[in-house]
Coordinates of C-alpha atoms in Angstrom, one line a residue:
M1 CA 0.0 0.0 0.0
N2 CA 2.8 2.4 0.9
G3 CA 4.4 1.9 -2.5
A4 CA 1.1 2.5 -4.3
I5 CA 0.6 5.7 -2.3
V6 CA 4.1 7.0 -3.2
R7 CA 3.5 6.1 -6.9
L8 CA 0.2 8.0 -7.0
A9 CA 1.7 11.0 -5.3
Q10 CA 4.5 11.0 -7.9
L11 CA 1.9 10.8 -10.7
F12 CA 0.1 13.9 -9.2
V13 CA 3.4 15.8 -8.9
R14 CA 4.5 15.1 -12.5
A15 CA 1.1 15.4 -14.3
R16 CA 0.3 18.5 -16.2
R17 CA -3.5 17.9 -16.4
P18 CA -4.5 15.6 -13.5
V19 CA -8.3 15.0 -13.2
A20 CA -10.2 13.4 -10.4
F21 CA -13.5 11.5 -10.8
T22 CA -15.5 11.0 -7.6
G23 CA -18.4 8.6 -6.9
A24 CA -20.7 7.5 -4.1
G25 CA -17.8 5.9 -2.2
V26 CA -16.5 9.4 -1.4
S27 CA -19.9 10.5 -0.1
T28 CA -20.3 7.5 2.1
E29 CA -17.2 8.5 4.0
S30 CA -19.1 11.7 4.9
G31 CA -22.0 9.6 6.2
I32 CA -24.2 9.9 3.1
P33 CA -25.6 6.4 2.4
D34 CA -25.1 4.7 -1.0
F35 CA -28.7 4.4 -2.3
R36 CA -27.9 1.4 -4.4
S37 CA -26.2 -0.8 -1.8
P38 CA -28.1 -3.4 0.2
G39 CA -30.1 -1.7 2.9
G40 CA -29.9 1.6 1.0
L41 CA -32.7 3.9 0.1
W42 CA -33.8 1.9 -2.9
D43 CA -34.6 -1.0 -0.6
R44 CA -37.2 1.3 1.1
F45 CA -38.4 3.3 -1.9
D46 CA -39.2 2.1 -5.4
P47 CA -36.8 4.0 -7.7
S48 CA -39.3 3.6 -10.6
E49 CA -41.6 6.1 -8.9
F50 CA -38.9 8.8 -9.0
T51 CA -38.7 9.4 -12.7
Y52 CA -38.6 12.7 -14.5
Q53 CA -41.8 11.8 -16.2
N54 CA -43.6 11.2 -12.9
F55 CA -42.2 14.4 -11.4
I56 CA -43.4 16.7 -14.2
G57 CA -46.5 14.6 -15.0
S58 CA -48.5 15.0 -11.8
V59 CA -48.8 16.7 -8.5
G60 CA -48.8 13.3 -6.9
G61 CA -45.5 12.4 -8.5
R62 CA -43.9 15.6 -7.3
M63 CA -45.3 15.1 -3.8
R64 CA -43.8 11.6 -3.7
Y65 CA -40.4 13.1 -4.7
W66 CA -40.6 15.8 -2.0
E67 CA -41.5 13.2 0.6
L68 CA -38.3 11.4 -0.4
G69 CA -36.4 14.6 0.0
R70 CA -37.8 14.9 3.5
V71 CA -35.8 11.8 4.3
T72 CA -32.7 12.4 2.2
Y73 CA -32.0 16.1 2.2
P74 CA -31.3 16.6 5.9
V75 CA -28.7 13.8 5.7
I76 CA -27.0 15.6 2.7
R77 CA -27.2 19.0 4.5
A78 CA -25.7 17.7 7.7
A79 CA -22.8 16.0 6.0
R80 CA -19.3 17.5 6.2
P81 CA -16.4 17.2 3.7
N82 CA -14.1 14.3 4.5
A83 CA -10.4 13.8 3.9
A84 CA -10.8 13.0 0.2
H85 CA -12.7 16.3 -0.5
L86 CA -10.2 18.3 1.5
A87 CA -7.2 16.7 -0.2
L88 CA -8.6 17.4 -3.7
A89 CA -9.2 21.0 -2.8
E90 CA -5.7 21.3 -1.5
L91 CA -4.2 19.6 -4.6
H92 CA -5.9 22.2 -6.7
R93 CA -4.5 25.0 -4.5
L94 CA -1.1 23.5 -5.1
G95 CA -1.6 23.4 -8.8
R96 CA -1.9 19.6 -8.9
L97 CA -5.5 19.2 -10.0
D98 CA -7.1 20.4 -13.2
C99 CA -10.7 19.6 -12.2
C100 CA -13.0 17.2 -10.4
I101 CA -15.7 15.4 -12.3
T102 CA -18.3 14.1 -9.9
Q103 CA -21.3 11.8 -9.9
N104 CA -22.2 13.1 -6.4
I105 CA -24.9 15.7 -5.8
N106 CA -24.1 16.9 -2.3
D107 CA -22.1 20.1 -2.7
L108 CA -19.3 18.7 -0.5
H109 CA -16.5 19.5 -3.0
Q110 CA -17.5 23.1 -3.0
R111 CA -17.8 23.2 0.8
A112 CA -14.3 21.7 1.0
G113 CA -12.9 24.7 -0.9
L114 CA -12.6 23.4 -4.5
P115 CA -13.6 26.3 -6.7
P116 CA -17.0 25.7 -8.4
D117 CA -15.6 26.3 -11.8
R118 CA -13.3 23.3 -11.3
I119 CA -16.2 21.0 -10.4
I120 CA -18.2 19.2 -13.1
E121 CA -21.4 17.8 -11.7
L122 CA -22.7 15.1 -14.0
H123 CA -25.8 14.3 -12.0
G124 CA -26.6 17.8 -10.8
N125 CA -26.7 19.3 -7.2
A126 CA -29.3 18.5 -4.5
T127 CA -28.6 21.8 -2.7
R128 CA -30.0 24.0 -5.5
A129 CA -33.4 24.1 -7.3
R130 CA -34.9 26.1 -10.2
C131 CA -38.3 26.7 -11.7
L132 CA -38.8 24.7 -14.9
E133 CA -41.1 27.4 -16.3
C134 CA -39.2 30.7 -15.7
G135 CA -35.8 29.4 -14.8
V136 CA -35.4 31.3 -11.5
G137 CA -33.1 29.5 -9.1
Y138 CA -33.6 28.9 -5.4
P139 CA -31.5 27.5 -2.6
R140 CA -32.8 24.0 -1.7
D141 CA -32.9 25.1 1.9
E142 CA -35.5 27.7 1.0
V143 CA -37.6 25.3 -1.1
Q144 CA -37.4 22.6 1.6
A145 CA -38.6 25.1 4.2
W146 CA -41.7 25.9 2.0
F147 CA -42.5 22.2 1.8
Q148 CA -41.9 21.6 5.5
A149 CA -44.1 24.6 6.5
G150 CA -47.0 24.0 4.2
G151 CA -46.9 20.3 3.4
E152 CA -47.7 21.1 -0.3
V153 CA -45.7 20.6 -3.4
P154 CA -43.4 23.7 -3.8
A155 CA -44.4 26.1 -6.6
C156 CA -42.4 29.0 -7.9
P157 CA -43.3 32.3 -6.1
T158 CA -42.4 34.2 -9.3
C159 CA -44.6 32.5 -11.9
G160 CA -46.3 29.5 -10.1
G161 CA -44.3 27.0 -12.1
V162 CA -42.9 23.6 -11.1
V163 CA -39.8 23.9 -8.9
K164 CA -37.3 21.0 -9.2
P165 CA -33.9 20.4 -7.6
T166 CA -31.1 20.5 -10.1
T167 CA -30.4 16.8 -9.6
V168 CA -30.9 14.5 -12.6
L169 CA -33.9 12.1 -12.2
F170 CA -34.3 8.7 -13.7
G171 CA -35.3 9.2 -17.4
E172 CA -34.1 12.8 -17.5
A173 CA -31.6 13.9 -20.0
M174 CA -28.1 14.4 -18.7
P175 CA -26.9 18.0 -18.6
A176 CA -25.3 18.5 -22.0
P177 CA -22.8 21.2 -21.1
A178 CA -21.5 19.2 -18.1
M179 CA -21.2 16.1 -20.2
E180 CA -19.4 17.8 -23.0
E181 CA -17.0 19.6 -20.6
A182 CA -16.3 16.4 -18.7
E183 CA -15.5 14.5 -21.9
R184 CA -13.2 17.3 -23.0
R185 CA -11.4 17.4 -19.7
S186 CA -11.1 13.6 -19.6
R187 CA -9.6 13.4 -23.1
A188 CA -7.2 16.2 -22.2
A189 CA -6.0 14.6 -18.9
D190 CA -2.6 12.9 -18.6
L191 CA -3.6 11.5 -15.2
F192 CA -7.2 10.4 -14.4
V193 CA -7.9 9.2 -10.8
V194 CA -11.2 7.5 -10.0
L195 CA -12.1 7.8 -6.3
G196 CA -15.0 5.7 -4.8
S197 CA -16.9 4.8 -7.9
S198 CA -18.1 1.4 -9.0
L199 CA -18.0 2.6 -12.6
V200 CA -21.3 0.9 -13.5
V201 CA -23.5 4.1 -13.9
Y202 CA -23.4 5.3 -17.5
P203 CA -22.8 7.6 -19.3
A204 CA -20.7 9.0 -16.4
A205 CA -18.6 5.9 -16.3
Y206 CA -17.4 6.5 -19.9
M207 CA -15.2 9.3 -18.6
P208 CA -12.3 7.2 -17.4
A209 CA -12.5 5.2 -20.6
H210 CA -12.2 8.4 -22.6
A211 CA -9.2 9.4 -20.6
K212 CA -7.4 6.0 -21.0
H213 CA -8.1 5.8 -24.7
A214 CA -6.6 9.3 -25.1
G215 CA -3.4 8.3 -23.4
A216 CA -3.9 9.2 -19.7
T217 CA -2.5 7.2 -16.8
L218 CA -5.6 5.6 -15.2
V219 CA -5.7 5.1 -11.4
I220 CA -8.7 3.5 -9.6
V221 CA -9.1 3.8 -5.9
N222 CA -12.2 1.8 -4.7
L223 CA -13.0 -0.8 -2.1
E224 CA -14.6 -3.1 -4.6
P225 CA -13.6 -4.3 -8.1
T226 CA -14.8 -2.2 -11.1
P227 CA -15.2 -3.1 -14.8
L228 CA -12.2 -1.0 -15.7
D229 CA -9.7 -2.5 -13.3
G230 CA -8.1 -4.5 -16.1
Q231 CA -7.4 -1.3 -18.0
A232 CA -6.0 0.7 -15.0
D233 CA -2.3 1.4 -14.6
L234 CA -2.8 1.4 -10.8
V235 CA -5.6 0.0 -8.6
I236 CA -5.8 0.7 -4.9
R237 CA -8.3 -1.2 -2.7
D238 CA -8.9 1.3 0.1
K239 CA -11.0 4.2 1.2
A240 CA -10.6 7.4 -0.9
G241 CA -10.1 9.6 2.2
T242 CA -7.4 7.3 3.6
V243 CA -5.6 7.2 0.3
M244 CA -5.9 10.9 -0.6
A245 CA -4.8 12.1 2.8
A246 CA -1.6 10.1 2.5
V247 CA -1.1 11.1 -1.1
L248 CA -1.5 14.8 -0.3
G249 CA 1.3 14.4 2.4
D250 CA 3.6 12.8 -0.1
V251 CA 2.8 15.4 -2.8
R252 CA 3.7 18.2 -0.3
T253 CA 6.9 16.4 0.5
G254 CA 7.8 15.9 -3.2
M255 CA 7.1 19.5 -4.1
G256 CA 9.2 20.6 -1.1
I257 CA 12.4 18.8 -2.2
G258 CA 12.8 20.7 -5.5
M259 CA 10.1 19.4 -7.8
Q260 CA 8.7 22.7 -9.2
S261 CA 4.9 23.0 -9.3
T262 CA 3.2 24.2 -12.4
K263 CA -0.4 25.4 -12.5
A264 CA -2.6 22.6 -13.7
G265 CA -4.1 23.3 -17.1
S266 CA -7.4 25.1 -17.7

């Protein structure tokens, strides 16, 4: 393990365009459950009820979604960035991270200090909402408070339209700008580090394949095997926070003994 940590730290120090890709395994280290795992949320709720079509199609469908949010959102809101989030933010500050592509919707990368323009959210963000009619944005805290106070499906105060969190629901189109930017950054990367993702949710899981096919060094840090392990240059079976905290320490050491830092590409 120590050898793998040293190697990954060296890769970060030497890379010109290092990119991180984070999945649910990073969130679970902050106490946010993985919905898909045994005992997770989808064992208690039927995911087929929470489609985009159901949400926009009826008041009842929206009510079911906001009832789910009554359970899930307080957990997301109470979570705090862990060692993986903090390490990525610090690597960016040191010029050792181009961007972070994330499948997570919890805003923890931003709260750890990673600049928003260096975070590409493939599945949206649960802490923000917007009106589907007029496009006005609202903090999720505000919308959640409307629902908690009145028990009715939130409607836009500006136009009366449907208000929806900016997360991507089942059956909803992926955000094209984020997908395009993620693919561009992946193909431009010379180091692509997967942290806490099973790499089974597509199209997000195409990103490490894009990077590898374009010539990047591919590293996978995950507790369980992934479909891309056979293509990876380095696989580390451990928690993302444990690995990245150690990597950050070695990066600092490496940069402090004469290895000049260059600002990661934009």
